[in-house]
């Protein structure tokens, strides 16, 4: 197969740049490693019926009440005021989340999810489900935009690293004519020997570490410990 017959693979490093990409003809992978997309795949892996991502705390409370769901979310790394549960994957073991609906709002990830609503498909990715993501993208053989949630529109280390890890794994199946994809993969190649140590220079690592969340960070950087594929459909994330 010639390069021109392969679908494109691009990396959008910030939601502020998403309008520059052909979302309507692509699968968009929402990446919010610390911690939304890591928590989403963990909840689904542990048997959650579905995850409903919402933009605001008010929506979270109202929808949670309507569906009898668990309302959860964070703002700036801490449990959002008015919600009982936060955005830590450790809050959602099977004994707690199985067969339940999680209604989740986060600072960055849920916003990007709704921004990408016109995509062919939307899935979510993080290190805990990286193999499921990569296998699915290769099998679909469609253009892909890896969309980093970033931090309040500013590029961040962890989402860029994950995008680079995906590019590294699947680039032979795609036409990669995208500087940000090359940048992301180059960063990942520098970090892959010890991603956790590499991440210690990142602002979000330091922000969460200040809250005593080092275990969360380590979990969110660990490959394939919640290896399911969350698909966004009709306003809900389900495991396929």
PDB file of C-alpha atoms in Angstrom:
ATOM      1  CA  UNK A   1       0.000   0.000   0.000  1.00  0.00           C
ATOM      2  CA  UNK A   2       1.383   3.390  -0.938  1.00  0.00           C
ATOM      3  CA  UNK A   3       1.531   6.260   1.527  1.00  0.00           C
ATOM      4  CA  UNK A   4      -1.312   8.057  -0.266  1.00  0.00           C
ATOM      5  CA  UNK A   5      -3.687   5.136   0.343  1.00  0.00           C
ATOM      6  CA  UNK A   6      -3.215   5.310   4.085  1.00  0.00           C
ATOM      7  CA  UNK A   7      -5.503   7.416   6.271  1.00  0.00           C
ATOM      8  CA  UNK A   8      -4.041  10.463   7.962  1.00  0.00           C
ATOM      9  CA  UNK A   9      -2.899  10.525  11.583  1.00  0.00           C
ATOM     10  CA  UNK A  10      -2.688  13.963  13.218  1.00  0.00           C
ATOM     11  CA  UNK A  11      -2.182  15.320  16.722  1.00  0.00           C
ATOM     12  CA  UNK A  12      -4.049  18.354  18.047  1.00  0.00           C
ATOM     13  CA  UNK A  13      -2.051  19.570  21.045  1.00  0.00           C
ATOM     14  CA  UNK A  14      -4.774  21.826  22.502  1.00  0.00           C
ATOM     15  CA  UNK A  15      -8.551  22.283  22.246  1.00  0.00           C
ATOM     16  CA  UNK A  16      -7.795  25.836  21.084  1.00  0.00           C
ATOM     17  CA  UNK A  17      -6.385  24.319  17.876  1.00  0.00           C
ATOM     18  CA  UNK A  18      -9.164  21.814  17.177  1.00  0.00           C
ATOM     19  CA  UNK A  19     -10.884  24.062  14.635  1.00  0.00           C
ATOM     20  CA  UNK A  20      -7.820  23.642  12.386  1.00  0.00           C
ATOM     21  CA  UNK A  21      -8.426  19.899  11.970  1.00  0.00           C
ATOM     22  CA  UNK A  22     -10.876  17.959   9.798  1.00  0.00           C
ATOM     23  CA  UNK A  23     -12.869  16.546  12.687  1.00  0.00           C
ATOM     24  CA  UNK A  24     -15.968  15.708  10.602  1.00  0.00           C
ATOM     25  CA  UNK A  25     -14.140  13.055   8.589  1.00  0.00           C
ATOM     26  CA  UNK A  26     -12.037  11.618  11.411  1.00  0.00           C
ATOM     27  CA  UNK A  27     -12.093   9.450  14.475  1.00  0.00           C
ATOM     28  CA  UNK A  28     -11.205  11.785  17.341  1.00  0.00           C
ATOM     29  CA  UNK A  29      -9.415  10.349  20.358  1.00  0.00           C
ATOM     30  CA  UNK A  30      -9.994  12.469  23.456  1.00  0.00           C
ATOM     31  CA  UNK A  31      -6.870  12.422  25.646  1.00  0.00           C
ATOM     32  CA  UNK A  32      -6.937  13.723  29.213  1.00  0.00           C
ATOM     33  CA  UNK A  33      -4.423  11.482  30.945  1.00  0.00           C
ATOM     34  CA  UNK A  34      -4.508  13.243  34.341  1.00  0.00           C
ATOM     35  CA  UNK A  35      -7.158  12.198  35.036  1.00  0.00           C
ATOM     36  CA  UNK A  36     -10.450  12.189  33.116  1.00  0.00           C
ATOM     37  CA  UNK A  37      -9.802   9.624  30.388  1.00  0.00           C
ATOM     38  CA  UNK A  38      -7.861   7.365  32.778  1.00  0.00           C
ATOM     39  CA  UNK A  39     -10.808   7.452  35.188  1.00  0.00           C
ATOM     40  CA  UNK A  40     -13.360   6.866  32.392  1.00  0.00           C
ATOM     41  CA  UNK A  41     -11.674   3.679  31.163  1.00  0.00           C
ATOM     42  CA  UNK A  42     -11.144   2.502  34.757  1.00  0.00           C
ATOM     43  CA  UNK A  43     -14.818   2.930  35.654  1.00  0.00           C
ATOM     44  CA  UNK A  44     -15.914   1.083  32.502  1.00  0.00           C
ATOM     45  CA  UNK A  45     -13.291  -1.626  33.005  1.00  0.00           C
ATOM     46  CA  UNK A  46     -14.649  -2.133  36.515  1.00  0.00           C
ATOM     47  CA  UNK A  47     -18.159  -2.641  35.212  1.00  0.00           C
ATOM     48  CA  UNK A  48     -19.801   0.800  35.106  1.00  0.00           C
ATOM     49  CA  UNK A  49     -22.865   0.715  32.875  1.00  0.00           C
ATOM     50  CA  UNK A  50     -21.856   4.008  31.271  1.00  0.00           C
ATOM     51  CA  UNK A  51     -20.174   7.333  31.870  1.00  0.00           C
ATOM     52  CA  UNK A  52     -22.022  10.555  31.039  1.00  0.00           C
ATOM     53  CA  UNK A  53     -19.545  13.421  30.556  1.00  0.00           C
ATOM     54  CA  UNK A  54     -20.953  16.895  31.208  1.00  0.00           C
ATOM     55  CA  UNK A  55     -19.527  20.385  31.070  1.00  0.00           C
ATOM     56  CA  UNK A  56     -20.742  21.917  34.332  1.00  0.00           C
ATOM     57  CA  UNK A  57     -21.203  20.941  37.954  1.00  0.00           C
ATOM     58  CA  UNK A  58     -24.854  22.007  37.752  1.00  0.00           C
ATOM     59  CA  UNK A  59     -25.490  19.645  34.825  1.00  0.00           C
ATOM     60  CA  UNK A  60     -23.669  16.912  36.699  1.00  0.00           C
ATOM     61  CA  UNK A  61     -25.920  17.251  39.732  1.00  0.00           C
ATOM     62  CA  UNK A  62     -29.142  17.505  37.691  1.00  0.00           C
ATOM     63  CA  UNK A  63     -28.406  14.605  35.354  1.00  0.00           C
ATOM     64  CA  UNK A  64     -27.097  12.492  38.213  1.00  0.00           C
ATOM     65  CA  UNK A  65     -30.343  13.029  40.073  1.00  0.00           C
ATOM     66  CA  UNK A  66     -32.412  12.229  36.972  1.00  0.00           C
ATOM     67  CA  UNK A  67     -30.659   8.940  36.166  1.00  0.00           C
ATOM     68  CA  UNK A  68     -29.816   7.880  39.706  1.00  0.00           C
ATOM     69  CA  UNK A  69     -26.140   8.101  38.889  1.00  0.00           C
ATOM     70  CA  UNK A  70     -22.956   8.835  40.792  1.00  0.00           C
ATOM     71  CA  UNK A  71     -22.012  12.483  40.401  1.00  0.00           C
ATOM     72  CA  UNK A  72     -18.318  13.169  40.211  1.00  0.00           C
ATOM     73  CA  UNK A  73     -15.797  15.638  38.969  1.00  0.00           C
ATOM     74  CA  UNK A  74     -13.002  18.070  39.632  1.00  0.00           C
ATOM     75  CA  UNK A  75     -12.009  21.642  39.105  1.00  0.00           C
ATOM     76  CA  UNK A  76      -8.303  22.412  39.079  1.00  0.00           C
ATOM     77  CA  UNK A  77      -7.453  18.963  40.447  1.00  0.00           C
ATOM     78  CA  UNK A  78      -9.787  18.967  43.460  1.00  0.00           C
ATOM     79  CA  UNK A  79     -13.280  17.545  43.999  1.00  0.00           C
ATOM     80  CA  UNK A  80     -15.695  20.120  42.628  1.00  0.00           C
ATOM     81  CA  UNK A  81     -17.862  21.915  45.155  1.00  0.00           C
ATOM     82  CA  UNK A  82     -21.306  20.313  45.284  1.00  0.00           C
ATOM     83  CA  UNK A  83     -20.091  16.860  44.193  1.00  0.00           C
ATOM     84  CA  UNK A  84     -19.351  13.879  46.404  1.00  0.00           C
ATOM     85  CA  UNK A  85     -16.757  12.085  44.294  1.00  0.00           C
ATOM     86  CA  UNK A  86     -13.688  13.259  42.444  1.00  0.00           C
ATOM     87  CA  UNK A  87     -11.691  12.332  39.394  1.00  0.00           C
ATOM     88  CA  UNK A  88      -9.385   9.704  40.890  1.00  0.00           C
ATOM     89  CA  UNK A  89      -9.452   6.273  39.249  1.00  0.00           C
ATOM     90  CA  UNK A  90      -9.049   4.750  42.722  1.00  0.00           C
ATOM     91  CA  UNK A  91     -12.528   5.987  43.660  1.00  0.00           C
ATOM     92  CA  UNK A  92     -14.137   3.584  41.197  1.00  0.00           C
ATOM     93  CA  UNK A  93     -13.359  -0.041  42.101  1.00  0.00           C
ATOM     94  CA  UNK A  94     -15.701  -2.746  40.829  1.00  0.00           C
ATOM     95  CA  UNK A  95     -17.267  -3.088  44.278  1.00  0.00           C
ATOM     96  CA  UNK A  96     -18.486   0.512  44.013  1.00  0.00           C
ATOM     97  CA  UNK A  97     -19.089   1.261  40.318  1.00  0.00           C
ATOM     98  CA  UNK A  98     -20.333  -2.012  38.798  1.00  0.00           C
ATOM     99  CA  UNK A  99     -23.633  -1.577  36.878  1.00  0.00           C
ATOM    100  CA  UNK A 100     -23.859   2.091  37.900  1.00  0.00           C
ATOM    101  CA  UNK A 101     -23.869   5.266  35.824  1.00  0.00           C
ATOM    102  CA  UNK A 102     -21.072   7.758  36.454  1.00  0.00           C
ATOM    103  CA  UNK A 103     -21.856  11.401  35.632  1.00  0.00           C
ATOM    104  CA  UNK A 104     -18.502  13.167  35.310  1.00  0.00           C
ATOM    105  CA  UNK A 105     -17.379  16.749  34.852  1.00  0.00           C
ATOM    106  CA  UNK A 106     -13.720  17.773  34.566  1.00  0.00           C
ATOM    107  CA  UNK A 107     -11.715  20.913  33.933  1.00  0.00           C
ATOM    108  CA  UNK A 108     -10.484  20.010  30.447  1.00  0.00           C
ATOM    109  CA  UNK A 109     -11.508  16.585  29.157  1.00  0.00           C
ATOM    110  CA  UNK A 110     -15.287  16.867  29.061  1.00  0.00           C
ATOM    111  CA  UNK A 111     -15.053  20.240  27.312  1.00  0.00           C
ATOM    112  CA  UNK A 112     -12.983  18.777  24.475  1.00  0.00           C
ATOM    113  CA  UNK A 113     -15.331  15.805  24.175  1.00  0.00           C
ATOM    114  CA  UNK A 114     -18.254  18.077  23.420  1.00  0.00           C
ATOM    115  CA  UNK A 115     -16.158  20.238  21.068  1.00  0.00           C
ATOM    116  CA  UNK A 116     -15.461  17.161  18.922  1.00  0.00           C
ATOM    117  CA  UNK A 117     -19.138  16.187  18.627  1.00  0.00           C
ATOM    118  CA  UNK A 118     -19.164  16.245  14.794  1.00  0.00           C
ATOM    119  CA  UNK A 119     -16.470  13.567  14.447  1.00  0.00           C
ATOM    120  CA  UNK A 120     -17.131  10.260  12.659  1.00  0.00           C
ATOM    121  CA  UNK A 121     -16.522   8.584  16.014  1.00  0.00           C
ATOM    122  CA  UNK A 122     -15.214   9.726  19.382  1.00  0.00           C
ATOM    123  CA  UNK A 123     -13.253   7.457  21.701  1.00  0.00           C
ATOM    124  CA  UNK A 124     -11.212   8.243  24.795  1.00  0.00           C
ATOM    125  CA  UNK A 125      -7.613   7.266  25.386  1.00  0.00           C
ATOM    126  CA  UNK A 126      -5.015   7.162  28.129  1.00  0.00           C
ATOM    127  CA  UNK A 127      -2.123   4.916  29.073  1.00  0.00           C
ATOM    128  CA  UNK A 128      -4.336   2.439  31.001  1.00  0.00           C
ATOM    129  CA  UNK A 129      -6.158   1.570  27.737  1.00  0.00           C
ATOM    130  CA  UNK A 130      -3.504   2.352  25.131  1.00  0.00           C
ATOM    131  CA  UNK A 131      -3.545  -1.072  23.451  1.00  0.00           C
ATOM    132  CA  UNK A 132      -7.327  -1.039  23.041  1.00  0.00           C
ATOM    133  CA  UNK A 133      -7.078   2.424  21.469  1.00  0.00           C
ATOM    134  CA  UNK A 134      -4.269   1.518  19.092  1.00  0.00           C
ATOM    135  CA  UNK A 135      -5.839  -1.781  18.002  1.00  0.00           C
ATOM    136  CA  UNK A 136      -9.151  -0.058  17.326  1.00  0.00           C
ATOM    137  CA  UNK A 137      -7.645   2.777  15.286  1.00  0.00           C
ATOM    138  CA  UNK A 138      -5.686   0.376  13.090  1.00  0.00           C
ATOM    139  CA  UNK A 139      -8.768  -1.814  12.549  1.00  0.00           C
ATOM    140  CA  UNK A 140     -11.016   1.129  11.580  1.00  0.00           C
ATOM    141  CA  UNK A 141      -8.600   2.373   8.878  1.00  0.00           C
ATOM    142  CA  UNK A 142     -10.024   5.910   8.998  1.00  0.00           C
ATOM    143  CA  UNK A 143      -8.375   9.321   9.463  1.00  0.00           C
ATOM    144  CA  UNK A 144      -7.496   9.982  13.093  1.00  0.00           C
ATOM    145  CA  UNK A 145      -7.099  13.136  15.147  1.00  0.00           C
ATOM    146  CA  UNK A 146      -5.497  12.576  18.543  1.00  0.00           C
ATOM    147  CA  UNK A 147      -7.013  15.407  20.566  1.00  0.00           C
ATOM    148  CA  UNK A 148      -5.157  16.502  23.699  1.00  0.00           C
ATOM    149  CA  UNK A 149      -7.325  18.095  26.393  1.00  0.00           C
ATOM    150  CA  UNK A 150      -4.290  20.083  27.579  1.00  0.00           C
ATOM    151  CA  UNK A 151      -4.637  22.419  30.575  1.00  0.00           C
ATOM    152  CA  UNK A 152      -6.947  25.391  30.084  1.00  0.00           C
ATOM    153  CA  UNK A 153      -5.931  25.431  26.396  1.00  0.00           C
ATOM    154  CA  UNK A 154      -2.197  25.385  27.222  1.00  0.00           C
ATOM    155  CA  UNK A 155      -0.241  22.408  25.877  1.00  0.00           C
ATOM    156  CA  UNK A 156       0.637  19.871  28.542  1.00  0.00           C
ATOM    157  CA  UNK A 157       3.207  17.137  28.897  1.00  0.00           C
ATOM    158  CA  UNK A 158       1.123  14.075  29.740  1.00  0.00           C
ATOM    159  CA  UNK A 159      -1.408  14.311  26.908  1.00  0.00           C
ATOM    160  CA  UNK A 160       1.352  15.047  24.404  1.00  0.00           C
ATOM    161  CA  UNK A 161       3.297  12.015  25.683  1.00  0.00           C
ATOM    162  CA  UNK A 162       0.296   9.748  25.258  1.00  0.00           C
ATOM    163  CA  UNK A 163      -0.367  11.050  21.743  1.00  0.00           C
ATOM    164  CA  UNK A 164       3.296  10.376  20.956  1.00  0.00           C
ATOM    165  CA  UNK A 165       3.047   6.849  22.333  1.00  0.00           C
ATOM    166  CA  UNK A 166       0.074   6.156  20.052  1.00  0.00           C
ATOM    167  CA  UNK A 167       1.871   7.624  17.030  1.00  0.00           C
ATOM    168  CA  UNK A 168       4.895   5.466  17.832  1.00  0.00           C
ATOM    169  CA  UNK A 169       2.792   2.297  17.923  1.00  0.00           C
ATOM    170  CA  UNK A 170       0.604   2.755  14.847  1.00  0.00           C
ATOM    171  CA  UNK A 171       2.345   5.181  12.479  1.00  0.00           C
ATOM    172  CA  UNK A 172       3.191   2.463   9.948  1.00  0.00           C
ATOM    173  CA  UNK A 173      -0.539   2.104   9.245  1.00  0.00           C
ATOM    174  CA  UNK A 174      -1.098   5.832   8.655  1.00  0.00           C
ATOM    175  CA  UNK A 175       0.120   8.789   6.644  1.00  0.00           C
ATOM    176  CA  UNK A 176       1.730  11.046   9.250  1.00  0.00           C
ATOM    177  CA  UNK A 177       2.177  14.451   7.653  1.00  0.00           C
ATOM    178  CA  UNK A 178       1.757  16.494  10.804  1.00  0.00           C
ATOM    179  CA  UNK A 179       4.499  18.316  12.682  1.00  0.00           C
ATOM    180  CA  UNK A 180       2.713  18.052  16.039  1.00  0.00           C
ATOM    181  CA  UNK A 181       2.536  14.263  15.632  1.00  0.00           C
ATOM    182  CA  UNK A 182       6.287  14.182  15.006  1.00  0.00           C
ATOM    183  CA  UNK A 183       6.893  16.474  18.002  1.00  0.00           C
ATOM    184  CA  UNK A 184       4.709  14.284  20.244  1.00  0.00           C
ATOM    185  CA  UNK A 185       6.436  11.097  19.156  1.00  0.00           C
ATOM    186  CA  UNK A 186       9.875  12.649  19.628  1.00  0.00           C
ATOM    187  CA  UNK A 187       8.923  13.669  23.171  1.00  0.00           C
ATOM    188  CA  UNK A 188       7.637  10.170  23.902  1.00  0.00           C
ATOM    189  CA  UNK A 189      10.840   8.582  22.581  1.00  0.00           C
ATOM    190  CA  UNK A 190      12.783  10.769  25.025  1.00  0.00           C
ATOM    191  CA  UNK A 191      10.542   9.763  27.935  1.00  0.00           C
ATOM    192  CA  UNK A 192       9.614   6.139  27.290  1.00  0.00           C
ATOM    193  CA  UNK A 193      12.420   4.620  29.368  1.00  0.00           C
ATOM    194  CA  UNK A 194      10.852   6.098  32.522  1.00  0.00           C
ATOM    195  CA  UNK A 195       7.717   8.102  31.803  1.00  0.00           C
ATOM    196  CA  UNK A 196       6.966   8.723  35.473  1.00  0.00           C
ATOM    197  CA  UNK A 197      10.348  10.316  36.181  1.00  0.00           C
ATOM    198  CA  UNK A 198      10.136  12.322  32.956  1.00  0.00           C
ATOM    199  CA  UNK A 199       6.721  13.616  34.029  1.00  0.00           C
ATOM    200  CA  UNK A 200       8.057  15.053  37.289  1.00  0.00           C
ATOM    201  CA  UNK A 201       9.061  18.211  35.423  1.00  0.00           C
ATOM    202  CA  UNK A 202       5.476  18.727  34.199  1.00  0.00           C
ATOM    203  CA  UNK A 203       3.281  21.421  35.725  1.00  0.00           C
ATOM    204  CA  UNK A 204       0.311  19.081  36.128  1.00  0.00           C
ATOM    205  CA  UNK A 205       2.466  16.521  37.944  1.00  0.00           C
ATOM    206  CA  UNK A 206       3.494  19.200  40.404  1.00  0.00           C
ATOM    207  CA  UNK A 207      -0.079  20.471  40.747  1.00  0.00           C
ATOM    208  CA  UNK A 208      -1.470  17.027  41.599  1.00  0.00           C
ATOM    209  CA  UNK A 209       1.535  16.037  43.710  1.00  0.00           C
ATOM    210  CA  UNK A 210       0.826  19.072  45.871  1.00  0.00           C
ATOM    211  CA  UNK A 211      -2.515  17.416  46.677  1.00  0.00           C
ATOM    212  CA  UNK A 212      -0.774  14.132  47.541  1.00  0.00           C
ATOM    213  CA  UNK A 213      -1.909  12.421  44.338  1.00  0.00           C
ATOM    214  CA  UNK A 214       1.340  10.780  43.227  1.00  0.00           C
ATOM    215  CA  UNK A 215      -0.337   7.343  43.208  1.00  0.00           C
ATOM    216  CA  UNK A 216      -2.996   8.661  40.841  1.00  0.00           C
ATOM    217  CA  UNK A 217      -0.299   9.969  38.512  1.00  0.00           C
ATOM    218  CA  UNK A 218       1.579   6.662  38.523  1.00  0.00           C
ATOM    219  CA  UNK A 219      -1.637   4.749  37.787  1.00  0.00           C
ATOM    220  CA  UNK A 220      -2.567   7.096  34.940  1.00  0.00           C
ATOM    221  CA  UNK A 221       0.837   6.551  33.302  1.00  0.00           C
ATOM    222  CA  UNK A 222       0.679   2.730  33.515  1.00  0.00           C
ATOM    223  CA  UNK A 223      -0.151   0.949  30.238  1.00  0.00           C
ATOM    224  CA  UNK A 224      -3.019  -1.501  29.830  1.00  0.00           C
ATOM    225  CA  UNK A 225      -4.341  -1.801  33.376  1.00  0.00           C
ATOM    226  CA  UNK A 226      -7.882  -0.894  32.282  1.00  0.00           C
ATOM    227  CA  UNK A 227      -7.759  -2.008  28.693  1.00  0.00           C
ATOM    228  CA  UNK A 228     -11.256  -1.286  27.392  1.00  0.00           C
ATOM    229  CA  UNK A 229     -12.370   1.041  24.614  1.00  0.00           C
ATOM    230  CA  UNK A 230     -14.764   3.846  25.665  1.00  0.00           C
ATOM    231  CA  UNK A 231     -16.921   4.978  22.729  1.00  0.00           C
ATOM    232  CA  UNK A 232     -18.934   8.211  22.913  1.00  0.00           C
ATOM    233  CA  UNK A 233     -22.443   7.763  21.534  1.00  0.00           C
ATOM    234  CA  UNK A 234     -25.665   9.681  22.189  1.00  0.00           C
ATOM    235  CA  UNK A 235     -24.032  11.700  24.938  1.00  0.00           C
ATOM    236  CA  UNK A 236     -22.726   8.631  26.785  1.00  0.00           C
ATOM    237  CA  UNK A 237     -19.468   6.705  26.980  1.00  0.00           C
ATOM    238  CA  UNK A 238     -19.866   2.950  26.825  1.00  0.00           C
ATOM    239  CA  UNK A 239     -17.328   0.150  26.657  1.00  0.00           C
ATOM    240  CA  UNK A 240     -17.100  -1.738  23.363  1.00  0.00           C
TER     241      UNK A 240
END
